[in-house]
Tab-separated table of N, CA and C in Angstrom:
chain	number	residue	atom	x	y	z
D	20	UNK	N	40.765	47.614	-67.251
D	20	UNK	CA	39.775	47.388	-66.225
D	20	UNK	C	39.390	45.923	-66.121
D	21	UNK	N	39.191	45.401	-67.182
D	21	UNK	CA	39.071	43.727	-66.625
D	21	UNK	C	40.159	42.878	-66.296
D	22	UNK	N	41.236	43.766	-66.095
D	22	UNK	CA	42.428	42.403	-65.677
D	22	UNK	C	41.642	42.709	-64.339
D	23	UNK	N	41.049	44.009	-63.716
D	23	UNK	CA	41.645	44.259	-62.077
D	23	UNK	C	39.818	43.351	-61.907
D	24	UNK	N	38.758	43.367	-62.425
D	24	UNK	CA	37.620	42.293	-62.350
D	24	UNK	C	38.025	41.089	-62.628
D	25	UNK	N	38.907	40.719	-63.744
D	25	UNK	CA	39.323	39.091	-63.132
D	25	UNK	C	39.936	38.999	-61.435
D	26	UNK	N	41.195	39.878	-61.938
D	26	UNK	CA	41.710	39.717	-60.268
D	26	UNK	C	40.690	39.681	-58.803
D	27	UNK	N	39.948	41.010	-59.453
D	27	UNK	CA	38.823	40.721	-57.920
D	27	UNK	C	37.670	39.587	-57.785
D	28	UNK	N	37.803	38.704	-59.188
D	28	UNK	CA	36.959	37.787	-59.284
D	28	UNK	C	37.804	36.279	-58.620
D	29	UNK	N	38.993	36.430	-58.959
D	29	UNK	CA	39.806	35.107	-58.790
D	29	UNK	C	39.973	35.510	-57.623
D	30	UNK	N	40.306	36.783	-56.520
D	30	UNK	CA	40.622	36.618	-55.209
D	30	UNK	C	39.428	36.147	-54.379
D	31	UNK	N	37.985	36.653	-54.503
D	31	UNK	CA	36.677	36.424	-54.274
D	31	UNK	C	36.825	34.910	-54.424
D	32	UNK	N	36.828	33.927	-54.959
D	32	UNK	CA	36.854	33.134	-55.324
D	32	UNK	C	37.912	31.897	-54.515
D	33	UNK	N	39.095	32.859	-54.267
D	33	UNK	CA	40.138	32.292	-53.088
D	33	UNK	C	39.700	32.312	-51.933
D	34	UNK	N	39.091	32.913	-51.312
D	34	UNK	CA	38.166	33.661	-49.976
D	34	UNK	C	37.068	32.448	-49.689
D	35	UNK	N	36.619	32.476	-50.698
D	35	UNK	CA	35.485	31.762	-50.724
D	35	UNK	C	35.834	30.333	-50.561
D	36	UNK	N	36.929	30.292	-51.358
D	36	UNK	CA	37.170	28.337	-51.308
D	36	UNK	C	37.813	28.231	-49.552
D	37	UNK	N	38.617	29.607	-49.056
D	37	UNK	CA	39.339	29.212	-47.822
D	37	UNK	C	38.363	29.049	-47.170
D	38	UNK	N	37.076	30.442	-47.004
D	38	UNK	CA	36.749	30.321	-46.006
D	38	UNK	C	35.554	28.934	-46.259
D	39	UNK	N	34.989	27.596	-47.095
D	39	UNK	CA	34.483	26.688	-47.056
D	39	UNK	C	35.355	26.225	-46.178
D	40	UNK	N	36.641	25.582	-47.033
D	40	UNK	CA	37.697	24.683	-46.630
D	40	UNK	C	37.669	24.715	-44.504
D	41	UNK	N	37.607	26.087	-44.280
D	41	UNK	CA	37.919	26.194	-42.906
D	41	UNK	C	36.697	25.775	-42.383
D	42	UNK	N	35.200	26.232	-42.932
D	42	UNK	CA	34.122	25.398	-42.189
D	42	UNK	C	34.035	23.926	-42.116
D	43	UNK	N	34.602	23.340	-43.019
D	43	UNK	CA	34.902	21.967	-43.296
D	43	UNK	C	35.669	21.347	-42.062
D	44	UNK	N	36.966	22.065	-42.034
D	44	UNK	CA	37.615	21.758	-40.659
D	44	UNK	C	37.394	21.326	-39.788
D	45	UNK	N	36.434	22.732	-39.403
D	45	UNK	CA	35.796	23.216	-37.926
D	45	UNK	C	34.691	22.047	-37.786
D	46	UNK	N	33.950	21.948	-39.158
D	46	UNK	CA	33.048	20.834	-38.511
D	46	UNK	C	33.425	19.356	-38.275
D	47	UNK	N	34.728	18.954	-38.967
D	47	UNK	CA	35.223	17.759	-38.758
D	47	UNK	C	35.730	17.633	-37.320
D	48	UNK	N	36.423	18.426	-36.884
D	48	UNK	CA	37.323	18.696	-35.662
D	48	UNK	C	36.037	18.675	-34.431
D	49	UNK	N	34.154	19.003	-35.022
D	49	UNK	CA	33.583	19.064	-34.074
D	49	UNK	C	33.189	17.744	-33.985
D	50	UNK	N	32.676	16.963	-34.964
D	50	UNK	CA	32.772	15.564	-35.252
D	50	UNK	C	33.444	14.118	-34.407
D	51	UNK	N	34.790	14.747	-34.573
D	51	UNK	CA	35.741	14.228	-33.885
D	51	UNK	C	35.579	14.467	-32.523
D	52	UNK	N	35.599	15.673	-31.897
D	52	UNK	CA	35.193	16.089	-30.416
D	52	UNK	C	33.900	15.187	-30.047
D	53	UNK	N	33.150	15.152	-30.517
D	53	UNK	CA	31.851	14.656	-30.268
D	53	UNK	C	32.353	12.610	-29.899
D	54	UNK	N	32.740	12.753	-31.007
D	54	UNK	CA	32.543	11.160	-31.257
D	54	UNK	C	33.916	10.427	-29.809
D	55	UNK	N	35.081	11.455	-29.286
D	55	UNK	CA	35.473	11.622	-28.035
D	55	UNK	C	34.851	11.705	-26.783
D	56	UNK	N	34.094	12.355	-26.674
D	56	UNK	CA	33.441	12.604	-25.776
D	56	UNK	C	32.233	11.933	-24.959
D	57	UNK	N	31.318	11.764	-25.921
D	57	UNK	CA	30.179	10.875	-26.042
D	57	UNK	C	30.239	9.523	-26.482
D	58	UNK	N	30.341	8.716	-25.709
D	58	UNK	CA	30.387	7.134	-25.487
D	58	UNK	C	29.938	6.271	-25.087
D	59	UNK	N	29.842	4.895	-25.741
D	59	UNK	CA	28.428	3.703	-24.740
D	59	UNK	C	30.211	2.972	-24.007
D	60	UNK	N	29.883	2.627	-22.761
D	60	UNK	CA	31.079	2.436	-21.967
D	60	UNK	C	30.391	1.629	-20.918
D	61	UNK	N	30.641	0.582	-20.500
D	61	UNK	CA	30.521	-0.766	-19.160
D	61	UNK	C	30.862	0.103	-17.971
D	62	UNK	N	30.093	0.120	-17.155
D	62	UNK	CA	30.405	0.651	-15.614
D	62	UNK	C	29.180	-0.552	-15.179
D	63	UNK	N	30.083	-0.930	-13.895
D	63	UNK	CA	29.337	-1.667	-13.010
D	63	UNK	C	28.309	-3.029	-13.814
D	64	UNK	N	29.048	-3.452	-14.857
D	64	UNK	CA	28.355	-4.990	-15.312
D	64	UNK	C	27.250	-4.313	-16.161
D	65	UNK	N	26.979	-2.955	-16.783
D	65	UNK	CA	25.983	-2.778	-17.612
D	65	UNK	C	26.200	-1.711	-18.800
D	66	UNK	N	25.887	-1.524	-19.972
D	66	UNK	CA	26.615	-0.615	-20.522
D	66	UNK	C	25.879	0.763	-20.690
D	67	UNK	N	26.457	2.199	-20.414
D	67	UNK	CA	25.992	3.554	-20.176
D	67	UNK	C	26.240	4.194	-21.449
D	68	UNK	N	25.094	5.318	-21.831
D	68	UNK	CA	26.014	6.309	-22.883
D	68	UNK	C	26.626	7.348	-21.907
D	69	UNK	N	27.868	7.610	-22.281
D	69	UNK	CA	28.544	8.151	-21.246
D	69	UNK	C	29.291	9.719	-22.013
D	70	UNK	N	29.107	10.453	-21.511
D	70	UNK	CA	30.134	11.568	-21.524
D	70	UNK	C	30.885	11.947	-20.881
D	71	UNK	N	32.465	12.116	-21.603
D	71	UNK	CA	33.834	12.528	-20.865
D	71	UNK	C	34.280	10.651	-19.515
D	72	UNK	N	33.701	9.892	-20.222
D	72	UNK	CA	33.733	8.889	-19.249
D	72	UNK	C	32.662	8.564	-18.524
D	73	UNK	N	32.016	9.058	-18.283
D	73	UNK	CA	31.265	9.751	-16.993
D	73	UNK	C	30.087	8.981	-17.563
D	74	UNK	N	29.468	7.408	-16.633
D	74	UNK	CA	28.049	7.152	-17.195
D	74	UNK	C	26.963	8.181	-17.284
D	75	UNK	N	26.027	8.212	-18.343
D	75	UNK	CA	25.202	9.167	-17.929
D	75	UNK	C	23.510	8.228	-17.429
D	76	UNK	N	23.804	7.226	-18.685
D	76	UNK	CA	22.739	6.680	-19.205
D	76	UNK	C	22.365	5.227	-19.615
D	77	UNK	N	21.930	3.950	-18.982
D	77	UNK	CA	21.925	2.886	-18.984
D	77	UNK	C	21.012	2.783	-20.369
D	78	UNK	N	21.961	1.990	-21.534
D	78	UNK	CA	21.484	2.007	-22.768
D	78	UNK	C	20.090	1.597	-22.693
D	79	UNK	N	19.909	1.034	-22.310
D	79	UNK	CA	18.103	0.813	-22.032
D	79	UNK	C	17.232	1.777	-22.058
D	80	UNK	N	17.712	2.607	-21.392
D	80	UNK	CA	16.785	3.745	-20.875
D	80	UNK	C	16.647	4.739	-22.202
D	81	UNK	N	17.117	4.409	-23.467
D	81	UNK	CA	17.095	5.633	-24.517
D	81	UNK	C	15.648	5.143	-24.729
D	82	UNK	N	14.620	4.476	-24.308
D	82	UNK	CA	13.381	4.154	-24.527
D	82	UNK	C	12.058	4.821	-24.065
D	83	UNK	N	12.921	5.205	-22.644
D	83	UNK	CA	12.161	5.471	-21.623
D	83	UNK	C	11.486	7.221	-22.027
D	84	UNK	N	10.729	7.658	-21.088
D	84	UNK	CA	10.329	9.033	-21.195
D	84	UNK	C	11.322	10.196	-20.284
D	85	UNK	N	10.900	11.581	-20.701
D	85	UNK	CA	12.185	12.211	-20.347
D	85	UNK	C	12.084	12.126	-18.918
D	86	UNK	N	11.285	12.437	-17.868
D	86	UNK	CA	11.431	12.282	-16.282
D	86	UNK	C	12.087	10.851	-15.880
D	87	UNK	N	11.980	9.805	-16.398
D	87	UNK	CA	12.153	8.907	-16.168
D	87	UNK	C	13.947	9.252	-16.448
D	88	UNK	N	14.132	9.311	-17.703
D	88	UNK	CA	15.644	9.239	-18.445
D	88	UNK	C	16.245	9.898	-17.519
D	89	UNK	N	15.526	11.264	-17.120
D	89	UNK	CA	16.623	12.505	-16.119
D	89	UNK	C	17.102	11.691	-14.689
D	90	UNK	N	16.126	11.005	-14.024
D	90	UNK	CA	16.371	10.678	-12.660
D	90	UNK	C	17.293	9.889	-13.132
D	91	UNK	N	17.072	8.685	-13.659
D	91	UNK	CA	18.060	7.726	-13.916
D	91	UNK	C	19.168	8.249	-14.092
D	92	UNK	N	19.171	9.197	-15.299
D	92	UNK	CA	21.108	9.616	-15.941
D	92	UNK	C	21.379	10.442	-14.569
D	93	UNK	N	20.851	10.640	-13.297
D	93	UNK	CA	21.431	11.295	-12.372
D	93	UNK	C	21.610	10.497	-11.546
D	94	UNK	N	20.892	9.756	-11.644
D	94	UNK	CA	21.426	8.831	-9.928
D	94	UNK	C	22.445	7.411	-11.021
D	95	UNK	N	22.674	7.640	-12.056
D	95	UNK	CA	24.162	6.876	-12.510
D	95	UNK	C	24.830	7.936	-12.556
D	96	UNK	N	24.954	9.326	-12.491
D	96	UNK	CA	25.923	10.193	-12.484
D	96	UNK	C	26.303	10.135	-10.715
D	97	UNK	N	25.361	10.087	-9.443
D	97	UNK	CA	25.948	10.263	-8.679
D	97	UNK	C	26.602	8.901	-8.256
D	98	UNK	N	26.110	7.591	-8.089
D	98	UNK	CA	27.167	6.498	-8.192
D	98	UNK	C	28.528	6.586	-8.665
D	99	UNK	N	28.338	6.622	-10.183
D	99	UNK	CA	30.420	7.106	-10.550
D	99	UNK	C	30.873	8.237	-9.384
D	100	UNK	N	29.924	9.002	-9.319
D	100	UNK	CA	30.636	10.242	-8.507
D	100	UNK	C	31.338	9.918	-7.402
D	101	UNK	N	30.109	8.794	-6.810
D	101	UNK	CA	30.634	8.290	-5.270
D	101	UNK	C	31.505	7.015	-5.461
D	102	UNK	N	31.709	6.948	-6.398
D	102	UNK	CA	32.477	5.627	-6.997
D	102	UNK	C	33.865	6.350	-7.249
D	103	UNK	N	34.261	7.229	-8.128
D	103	UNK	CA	35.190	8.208	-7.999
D	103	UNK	C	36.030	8.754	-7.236
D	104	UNK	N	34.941	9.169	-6.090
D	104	UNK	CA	35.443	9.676	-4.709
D	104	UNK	C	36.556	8.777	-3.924
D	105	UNK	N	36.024	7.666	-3.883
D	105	UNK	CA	36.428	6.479	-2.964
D	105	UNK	C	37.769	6.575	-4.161
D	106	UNK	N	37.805	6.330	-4.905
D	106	UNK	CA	39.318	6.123	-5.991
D	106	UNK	C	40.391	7.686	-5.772
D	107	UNK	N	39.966	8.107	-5.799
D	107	UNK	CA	40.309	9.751	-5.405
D	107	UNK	C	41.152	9.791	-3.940
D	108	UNK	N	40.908	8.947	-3.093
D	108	UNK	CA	41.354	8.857	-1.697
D	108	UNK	C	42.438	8.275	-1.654
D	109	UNK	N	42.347	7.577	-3.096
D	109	UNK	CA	43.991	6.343	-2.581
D	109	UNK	C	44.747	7.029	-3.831
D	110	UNK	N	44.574	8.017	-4.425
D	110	UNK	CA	45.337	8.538	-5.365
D	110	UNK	C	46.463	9.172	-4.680
């Protein structure tokens, strides 16, 4: 009886290290996604935190209050947009 409690102790034990190892992964791989995605990036002579490219946010403004931050990261989201558009036409 204790070979088959080591065994179920050492497989428990395999389980356990995989399934860390795989959260480890998952959170590096989210890490990585993130640090892709989310970016300070120059549009138009000023620099934005930007996601997927996409200005959201004139670094300045991480100061500001949230009504303030929202209008802003939207009316630099619709500029690229309309900035985009026009590039989109000669594609």
């Amino acid at each position: 009886m204790e070979i088959l409690t080591n065994i179920k102790m050492w497989l428990s034990a395999k389980r356990k290290a995989h399934r860390e190892r795989k959260a480890a992964q998952k959170a590096a791989a989210l890490v990585r996604e993130s640090e892709a995605i989310v970016q300070a990036r120059e549009f138009s002579g000023e620099v934005y935190v930007c996601f997927n490219n996409v200005p959201i946010l004139p670094a300045d403004g991480l100061t500001w209050d949230v009504p303030t931050t929202l209008a802003v990261a939207r009316e630099a989201w619709l500029k690229w947009k309309e900035k985009e558009a026009g590039y989109e036409q000669h594609r």
